[in-house]
Amino acid sequence: MQINSAKALNLGREVHESFGSWKKAREAAIQRNGVYVIDRAKIREANAKKVVKPA
């Protein structure tokens, strides 16, 4: 993925909004060759937790 492309920026916003902070996003990611990689399933899981709030 090209850095600062529209696709990359949208993905970055999605990840940050899903986890609430870059620190939490890094904790959910794995590191490969110095790059943080987050599985799409973890993003969906974080979004699901955010939507469901206890009454």
Short mmCIF file of N, CA, C and O in Angstrom, two decimals:
data_model
loop_
_atom_site.label_atom_id
_atom_site.label_comp_id
_atom_site.label_asym_id
_atom_site.label_seq_id
_atom_site.Cartn_x
_atom_site.Cartn_y
_atom_site.Cartn_z
N MET A 1 0.84 -1.17 0.00
CA MET A 1 0.00 0.00 0.00
C MET A 1 0.89 1.24 0.00
O MET A 1 1.87 1.30 0.73
N GLN A 2 0.54 2.19 -0.79
CA GLN A 2 1.31 3.42 -0.86
C GLN A 2 1.01 4.28 0.36
O GLN A 2 -0.15 4.43 0.76
N ILE A 3 2.04 4.83 0.96
CA ILE A 3 1.86 5.67 2.13
C ILE A 3 1.17 6.97 1.73
O ILE A 3 1.46 7.55 0.70
N ASN A 4 0.23 7.39 2.57
CA ASN A 4 -0.54 8.62 2.39
C ASN A 4 -1.45 8.60 1.18
O ASN A 4 -1.91 9.64 0.72
N SER A 5 -1.77 7.41 0.65
CA SER A 5 -2.79 7.32 -0.39
C SER A 5 -4.15 7.44 0.30
O SER A 5 -4.27 7.29 1.52
N ALA A 6 -5.17 7.72 -0.47
CA ALA A 6 -6.51 7.84 0.11
C ALA A 6 -6.91 6.55 0.81
O ALA A 6 -7.50 6.57 1.89
N LYS A 7 -6.56 5.42 0.22
CA LYS A 7 -6.89 4.12 0.81
C LYS A 7 -6.18 3.94 2.15
O LYS A 7 -6.79 3.49 3.13
N ALA A 8 -4.91 4.29 2.22
CA ALA A 8 -4.14 4.16 3.45
C ALA A 8 -4.66 5.09 4.53
O ALA A 8 -4.76 4.71 5.71
N LEU A 9 -5.00 6.30 4.17
CA LEU A 9 -5.52 7.26 5.15
C LEU A 9 -6.87 6.81 5.69
O LEU A 9 -7.13 6.91 6.89
N ASN A 10 -7.73 6.29 4.83
CA ASN A 10 -9.04 5.79 5.28
C ASN A 10 -8.87 4.60 6.21
O ASN A 10 -9.57 4.50 7.22
N LEU A 11 -7.95 3.71 5.89
CA LEU A 11 -7.69 2.56 6.76
C LEU A 11 -7.17 3.03 8.11
O LEU A 11 -7.58 2.52 9.16
N GLY A 12 -6.27 3.98 8.12
CA GLY A 12 -5.75 4.52 9.38
C GLY A 12 -6.85 5.12 10.24
O GLY A 12 -6.89 4.89 11.45
N ARG A 13 -7.74 5.85 9.62
CA ARG A 13 -8.86 6.44 10.37
C ARG A 13 -9.76 5.35 10.94
O ARG A 13 -10.20 5.43 12.09
N GLU A 14 -10.03 4.32 10.13
CA GLU A 14 -10.86 3.21 10.58
C GLU A 14 -10.24 2.49 11.77
O GLU A 14 -10.92 2.19 12.76
N VAL A 15 -8.94 2.22 11.70
CA VAL A 15 -8.25 1.55 12.79
C VAL A 15 -8.28 2.40 14.05
O VAL A 15 -8.61 1.92 15.13
N HIS A 16 -7.97 3.66 13.93
CA HIS A 16 -7.95 4.55 15.11
C HIS A 16 -9.33 4.67 15.72
O HIS A 16 -9.49 4.61 16.94
N GLU A 17 -10.37 4.83 14.90
CA GLU A 17 -11.73 4.94 15.42
C GLU A 17 -12.18 3.64 16.08
O GLU A 17 -12.89 3.67 17.08
N SER A 18 -11.75 2.51 15.54
CA SER A 18 -12.16 1.22 16.09
C SER A 18 -11.57 0.98 17.47
O SER A 18 -12.26 0.49 18.37
N PHE A 19 -10.30 1.30 17.65
CA PHE A 19 -9.62 1.01 18.91
C PHE A 19 -9.58 2.20 19.85
O PHE A 19 -9.30 2.03 21.03
N GLY A 20 -9.78 3.40 19.37
CA GLY A 20 -9.81 4.58 20.23
C GLY A 20 -8.46 5.24 20.44
O GLY A 20 -8.40 6.39 20.84
N SER A 21 -7.38 4.51 20.20
CA SER A 21 -6.05 5.09 20.32
C SER A 21 -5.07 4.22 19.54
O SER A 21 -5.34 3.05 19.27
N TRP A 22 -3.94 4.81 19.19
CA TRP A 22 -2.92 4.04 18.48
C TRP A 22 -2.29 3.02 19.39
O TRP A 22 -1.89 1.93 18.96
N LYS A 23 -2.22 3.32 20.68
CA LYS A 23 -1.63 2.37 21.63
C LYS A 23 -2.45 1.08 21.67
O LYS A 23 -1.91 -0.01 21.61
N LYS A 24 -3.77 1.21 21.76
CA LYS A 24 -4.63 0.03 21.78
C LYS A 24 -4.58 -0.72 20.45
O LYS A 24 -4.64 -1.95 20.43
N ALA A 25 -4.46 0.01 19.36
CA ALA A 25 -4.35 -0.63 18.04
C ALA A 25 -3.06 -1.44 17.96
O ALA A 25 -3.06 -2.57 17.46
N ARG A 26 -1.95 -0.88 18.45
CA ARG A 26 -0.68 -1.61 18.43
C ARG A 26 -0.73 -2.84 19.32
O ARG A 26 -0.17 -3.88 18.99
N GLU A 27 -1.44 -2.75 20.45
CA GLU A 27 -1.57 -3.90 21.34
C GLU A 27 -2.35 -5.04 20.68
O GLU A 27 -2.08 -6.21 20.94
N ALA A 28 -3.30 -4.71 19.81
CA ALA A 28 -4.10 -5.71 19.12
C ALA A 28 -3.39 -6.27 17.89
O ALA A 28 -3.79 -7.31 17.37
N ALA A 29 -2.34 -5.60 17.46
CA ALA A 29 -1.63 -6.00 16.25
C ALA A 29 -0.49 -6.94 16.55
O ALA A 29 -0.08 -7.11 17.70
N ILE A 30 0.03 -7.55 15.49
CA ILE A 30 1.27 -8.30 15.59
C ILE A 30 2.30 -7.53 14.78
O ILE A 30 1.96 -6.78 13.88
N GLN A 31 3.54 -7.71 15.13
CA GLN A 31 4.60 -6.98 14.45
C GLN A 31 5.36 -7.93 13.53
O GLN A 31 5.85 -8.97 13.96
N ARG A 32 5.42 -7.56 12.25
CA ARG A 32 6.15 -8.34 11.24
C ARG A 32 7.15 -7.43 10.56
O ARG A 32 6.77 -6.44 9.94
N ASN A 33 8.41 -7.77 10.69
CA ASN A 33 9.48 -7.00 10.05
C ASN A 33 9.39 -5.50 10.37
O ASN A 33 9.55 -4.65 9.50
N GLY A 34 9.07 -5.18 11.61
CA GLY A 34 9.01 -3.79 12.03
C GLY A 34 7.73 -3.06 11.66
O GLY A 34 7.61 -1.86 11.86
N VAL A 35 6.74 -3.80 11.13
CA VAL A 35 5.47 -3.20 10.72
C VAL A 35 4.35 -3.83 11.54
O VAL A 35 4.30 -5.05 11.69
N TYR A 36 3.44 -3.01 12.06
CA TYR A 36 2.30 -3.52 12.80
C TYR A 36 1.23 -3.98 11.81
O TYR A 36 0.86 -3.24 10.90
N VAL A 37 0.72 -5.20 12.02
CA VAL A 37 -0.30 -5.77 11.15
C VAL A 37 -1.51 -6.14 12.00
O VAL A 37 -1.39 -6.87 12.98
N ILE A 38 -2.67 -5.63 11.62
CA ILE A 38 -3.91 -5.91 12.34
C ILE A 38 -4.82 -6.70 11.42
O ILE A 38 -5.10 -6.29 10.29
N ASP A 39 -5.32 -7.81 11.94
CA ASP A 39 -6.26 -8.63 11.21
C ASP A 39 -7.60 -7.89 11.13
O ASP A 39 -8.04 -7.28 12.11
N ARG A 40 -8.25 -7.95 9.97
CA ARG A 40 -9.55 -7.28 9.80
C ARG A 40 -10.57 -7.79 10.82
O ARG A 40 -11.44 -7.04 11.25
N ALA A 41 -10.46 -9.05 11.21
CA ALA A 41 -11.39 -9.61 12.20
C ALA A 41 -11.28 -8.87 13.53
O ALA A 41 -12.29 -8.66 14.21
N LYS A 42 -10.08 -8.46 13.90
CA LYS A 42 -9.90 -7.72 15.15
C LYS A 42 -10.52 -6.33 15.06
O LYS A 42 -11.04 -5.81 16.04
N ILE A 43 -10.49 -5.74 13.88
CA ILE A 43 -11.13 -4.43 13.69
C ILE A 43 -12.65 -4.59 13.84
O ILE A 43 -13.30 -3.80 14.52
N ARG A 44 -13.21 -5.62 13.20
CA ARG A 44 -14.65 -5.86 13.31
C ARG A 44 -15.04 -6.16 14.76
O ARG A 44 -16.08 -5.68 15.23
N GLU A 45 -14.21 -6.93 15.45
CA GLU A 45 -14.47 -7.26 16.84
C GLU A 45 -14.46 -6.00 17.72
O GLU A 45 -15.32 -5.82 18.58
N ALA A 46 -13.51 -5.12 17.50
CA ALA A 46 -13.43 -3.87 18.26
C ALA A 46 -14.65 -3.00 17.99
O ALA A 46 -15.20 -2.38 18.91
N ASN A 47 -15.09 -2.96 16.73
CA ASN A 47 -16.29 -2.19 16.40
C ASN A 47 -17.52 -2.77 17.05
O ASN A 47 -18.40 -2.04 17.52
N ALA A 48 -17.62 -4.10 17.09
CA ALA A 48 -18.77 -4.76 17.71
C ALA A 48 -18.82 -4.45 19.21
O ALA A 48 -19.90 -4.22 19.76
N LYS A 49 -17.66 -4.46 19.87
CA LYS A 49 -17.62 -4.16 21.30
C LYS A 49 -18.02 -2.71 21.56
O LYS A 49 -18.64 -2.40 22.57
N LYS A 50 -17.67 -1.84 20.63
CA LYS A 50 -17.97 -0.41 20.79
C LYS A 50 -19.47 -0.16 20.66
O LYS A 50 -20.02 0.68 21.35
N VAL A 51 -20.14 -0.91 19.79
CA VAL A 51 -21.57 -0.72 19.54
C VAL A 51 -22.40 -1.27 20.68
O VAL A 51 -23.35 -0.66 21.12
N VAL A 52 -22.04 -2.45 21.19
CA VAL A 52 -22.80 -3.09 22.26
C VAL A 52 -22.34 -2.53 23.60
O VAL A 52 -21.22 -2.75 24.02
N LYS A 53 -23.24 -1.79 24.23
CA LYS A 53 -22.93 -1.21 25.53
C LYS A 53 -23.91 -1.78 26.56
O LYS A 53 -25.10 -1.85 26.32
N PRO A 54 -23.41 -2.18 27.72
CA PRO A 54 -24.30 -2.73 28.74
C PRO A 54 -25.30 -1.69 29.24
O PRO A 54 -24.98 -0.50 29.34
N ALA A 55 -26.48 -2.15 29.54
CA ALA A 55 -27.55 -1.23 29.99
C ALA A 55 -27.43 -0.89 31.44
O ALA A 55 -26.83 -1.46 32.23
#
